[in-house]
mmCIF file of C-alpha atoms in Angstrom:
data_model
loop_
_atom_site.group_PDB
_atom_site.id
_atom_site.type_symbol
_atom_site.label_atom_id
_atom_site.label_comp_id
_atom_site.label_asym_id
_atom_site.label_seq_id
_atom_site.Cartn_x
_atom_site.Cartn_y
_atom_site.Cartn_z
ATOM 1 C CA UNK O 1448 107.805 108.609 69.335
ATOM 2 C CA UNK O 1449 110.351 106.959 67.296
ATOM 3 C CA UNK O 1450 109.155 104.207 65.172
ATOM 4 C CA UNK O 1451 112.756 102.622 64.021
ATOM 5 C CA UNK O 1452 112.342 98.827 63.176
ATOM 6 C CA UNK O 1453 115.424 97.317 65.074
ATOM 7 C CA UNK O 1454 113.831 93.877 64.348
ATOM 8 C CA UNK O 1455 113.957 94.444 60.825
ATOM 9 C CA UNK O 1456 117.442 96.267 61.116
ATOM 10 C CA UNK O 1457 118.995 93.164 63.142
ATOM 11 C CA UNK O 1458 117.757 90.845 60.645
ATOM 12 C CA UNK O 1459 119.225 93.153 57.788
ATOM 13 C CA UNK O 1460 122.537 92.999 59.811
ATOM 14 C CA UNK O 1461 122.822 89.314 60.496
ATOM 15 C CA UNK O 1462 121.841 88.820 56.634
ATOM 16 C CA UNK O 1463 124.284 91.163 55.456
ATOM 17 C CA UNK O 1464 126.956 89.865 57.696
ATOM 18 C CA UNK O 1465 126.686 86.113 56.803
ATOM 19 C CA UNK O 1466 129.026 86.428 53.885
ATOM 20 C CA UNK O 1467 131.411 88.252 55.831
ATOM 21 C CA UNK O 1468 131.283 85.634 58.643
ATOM 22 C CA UNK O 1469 132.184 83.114 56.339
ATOM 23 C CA UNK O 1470 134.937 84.815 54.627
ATOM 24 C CA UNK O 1471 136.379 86.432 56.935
ATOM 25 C CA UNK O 1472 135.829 83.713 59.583
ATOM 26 C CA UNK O 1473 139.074 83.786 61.680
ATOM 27 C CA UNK O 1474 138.557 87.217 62.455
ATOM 28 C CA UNK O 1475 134.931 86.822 63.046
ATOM 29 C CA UNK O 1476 135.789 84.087 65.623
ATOM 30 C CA UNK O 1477 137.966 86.634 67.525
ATOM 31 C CA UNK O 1478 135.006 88.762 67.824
ATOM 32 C CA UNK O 1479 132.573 86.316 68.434
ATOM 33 C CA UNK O 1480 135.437 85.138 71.406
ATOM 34 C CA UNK O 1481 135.925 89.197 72.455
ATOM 35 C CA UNK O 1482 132.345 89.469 73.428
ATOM 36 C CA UNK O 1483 131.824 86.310 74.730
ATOM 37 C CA UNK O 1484 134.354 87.117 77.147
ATOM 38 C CA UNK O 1485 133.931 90.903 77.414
ATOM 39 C CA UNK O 1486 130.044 89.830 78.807
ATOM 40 C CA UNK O 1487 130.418 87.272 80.936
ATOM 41 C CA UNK O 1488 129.429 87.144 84.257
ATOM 42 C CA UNK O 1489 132.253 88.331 86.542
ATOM 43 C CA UNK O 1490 132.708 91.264 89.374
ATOM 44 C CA UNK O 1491 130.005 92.507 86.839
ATOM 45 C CA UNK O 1492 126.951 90.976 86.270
ATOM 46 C CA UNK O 1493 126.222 89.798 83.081
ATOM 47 C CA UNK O 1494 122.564 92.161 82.717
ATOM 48 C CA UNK O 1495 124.864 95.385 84.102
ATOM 49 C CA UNK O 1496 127.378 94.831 81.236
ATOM 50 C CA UNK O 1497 124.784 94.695 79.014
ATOM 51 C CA UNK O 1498 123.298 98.041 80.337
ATOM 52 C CA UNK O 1499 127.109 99.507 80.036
ATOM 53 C CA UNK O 1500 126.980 98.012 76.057
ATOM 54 C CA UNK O 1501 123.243 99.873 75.950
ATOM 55 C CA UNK O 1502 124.779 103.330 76.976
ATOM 56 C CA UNK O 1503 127.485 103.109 74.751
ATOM 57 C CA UNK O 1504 125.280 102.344 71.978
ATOM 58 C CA UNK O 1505 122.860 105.415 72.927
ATOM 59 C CA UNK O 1506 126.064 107.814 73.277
ATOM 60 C CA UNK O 1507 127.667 106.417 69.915
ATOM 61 C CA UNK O 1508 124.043 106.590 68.148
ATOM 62 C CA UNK O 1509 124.220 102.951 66.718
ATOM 63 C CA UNK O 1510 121.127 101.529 66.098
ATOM 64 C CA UNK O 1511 122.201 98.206 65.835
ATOM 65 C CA UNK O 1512 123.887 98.201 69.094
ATOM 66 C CA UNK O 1513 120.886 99.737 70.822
ATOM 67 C CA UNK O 1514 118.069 96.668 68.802
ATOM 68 C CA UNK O 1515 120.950 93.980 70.266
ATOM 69 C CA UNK O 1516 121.481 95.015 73.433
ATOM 70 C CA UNK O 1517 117.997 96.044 74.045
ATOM 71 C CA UNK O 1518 117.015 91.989 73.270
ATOM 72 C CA UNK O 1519 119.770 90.975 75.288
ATOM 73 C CA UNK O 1520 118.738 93.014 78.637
ATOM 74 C CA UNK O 1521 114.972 91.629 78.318
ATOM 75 C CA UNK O 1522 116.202 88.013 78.076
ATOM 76 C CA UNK O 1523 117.960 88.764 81.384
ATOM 77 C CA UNK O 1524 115.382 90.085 83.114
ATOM 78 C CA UNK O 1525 115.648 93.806 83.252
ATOM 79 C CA UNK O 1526 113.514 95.877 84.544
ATOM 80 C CA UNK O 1527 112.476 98.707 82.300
ATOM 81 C CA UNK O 1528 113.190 101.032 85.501
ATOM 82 C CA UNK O 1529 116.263 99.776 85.337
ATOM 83 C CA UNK O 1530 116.682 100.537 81.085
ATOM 84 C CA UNK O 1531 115.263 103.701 82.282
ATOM 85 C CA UNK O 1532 118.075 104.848 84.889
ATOM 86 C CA UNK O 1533 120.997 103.941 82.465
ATOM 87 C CA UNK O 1534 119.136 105.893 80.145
ATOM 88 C CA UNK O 1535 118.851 108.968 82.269
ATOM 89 C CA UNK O 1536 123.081 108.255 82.907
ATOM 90 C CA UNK O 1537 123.380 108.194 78.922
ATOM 91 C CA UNK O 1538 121.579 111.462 78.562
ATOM 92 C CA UNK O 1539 123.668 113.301 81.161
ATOM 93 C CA UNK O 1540 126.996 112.235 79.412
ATOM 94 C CA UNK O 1541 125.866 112.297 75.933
ATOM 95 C CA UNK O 1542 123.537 115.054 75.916
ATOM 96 C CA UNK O 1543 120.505 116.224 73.255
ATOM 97 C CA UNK O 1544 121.512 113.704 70.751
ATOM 98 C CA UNK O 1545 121.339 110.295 73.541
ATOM 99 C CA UNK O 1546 118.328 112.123 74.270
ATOM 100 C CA UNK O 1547 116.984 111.362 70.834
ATOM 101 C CA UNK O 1548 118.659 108.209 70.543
ATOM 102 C CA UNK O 1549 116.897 106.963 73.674
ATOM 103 C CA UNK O 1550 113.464 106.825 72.224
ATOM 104 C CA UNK O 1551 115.028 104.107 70.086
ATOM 105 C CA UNK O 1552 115.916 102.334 73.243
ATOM 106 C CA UNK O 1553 112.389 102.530 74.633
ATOM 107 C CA UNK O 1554 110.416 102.036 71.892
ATOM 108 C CA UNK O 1555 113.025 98.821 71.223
ATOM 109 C CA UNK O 1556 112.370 97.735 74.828
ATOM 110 C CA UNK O 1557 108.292 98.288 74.298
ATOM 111 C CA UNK O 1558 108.221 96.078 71.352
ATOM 112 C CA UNK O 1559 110.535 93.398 72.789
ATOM 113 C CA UNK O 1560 108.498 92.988 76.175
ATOM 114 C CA UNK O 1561 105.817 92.782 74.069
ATOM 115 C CA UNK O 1562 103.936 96.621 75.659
ATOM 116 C CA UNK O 1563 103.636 97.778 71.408
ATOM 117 C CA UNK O 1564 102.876 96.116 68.616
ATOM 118 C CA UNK O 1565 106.210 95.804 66.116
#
């Protein structure tokens, strides 16, 4: 079972990025604006982008992406049955290595619903 922190690896990203937010804050904005936008509630529902963000995180093996996203789907209710289906999606396109990448995304959802300790 994979044990990856992705508390611990969020707060080492947010930390890390601070600086950069603040110099490079124009651009940051633009991001900050892209995703705002990108996940907003439209023809798609806010919690199925997220599960689209989720997949493409397991399929482009970022760890970051998958602790994010992973926090973001709980605080919109999913269901892990739903986390579980995208998953199975992710594994047909992305083969053996979203396989291994989608323990992250469990054991990320366990510790965020509270189901493991961190």
């Amino acid at each position: 079972m994979s044990t990856f922190d992705h508390a611990g690896l969020m707060q080492d990203i947010n930390s890390c990025l601070a600086p950069f937010r603040k110099s490079q804050s124009e651009a940051m904005r633009g991001f900050g604006q892209l995703a705002q936008a990108a996940m907003a509630e439209g023809a798609i529902s806010a919690k199925n982008k997220e599960l689209i963000a989720l997949a493409i995180g397991v399929s482009q093996h970022c760890s970051g992406c998958i602790g994010f996203h992973v926090k973001a789907l709980h605080k919109l209710g999913a269901s892990r049955a739903e986390l579980e289906e995208m998953l199975a999606v992710a594994v047909y396109m992305g083969g053996g290595p979203s396989l291994m990448y989608s323990a992250e995304a469990l054991r990320a959802w366990d510790v965020v619903s509270g189901a493991v300790p961190a």
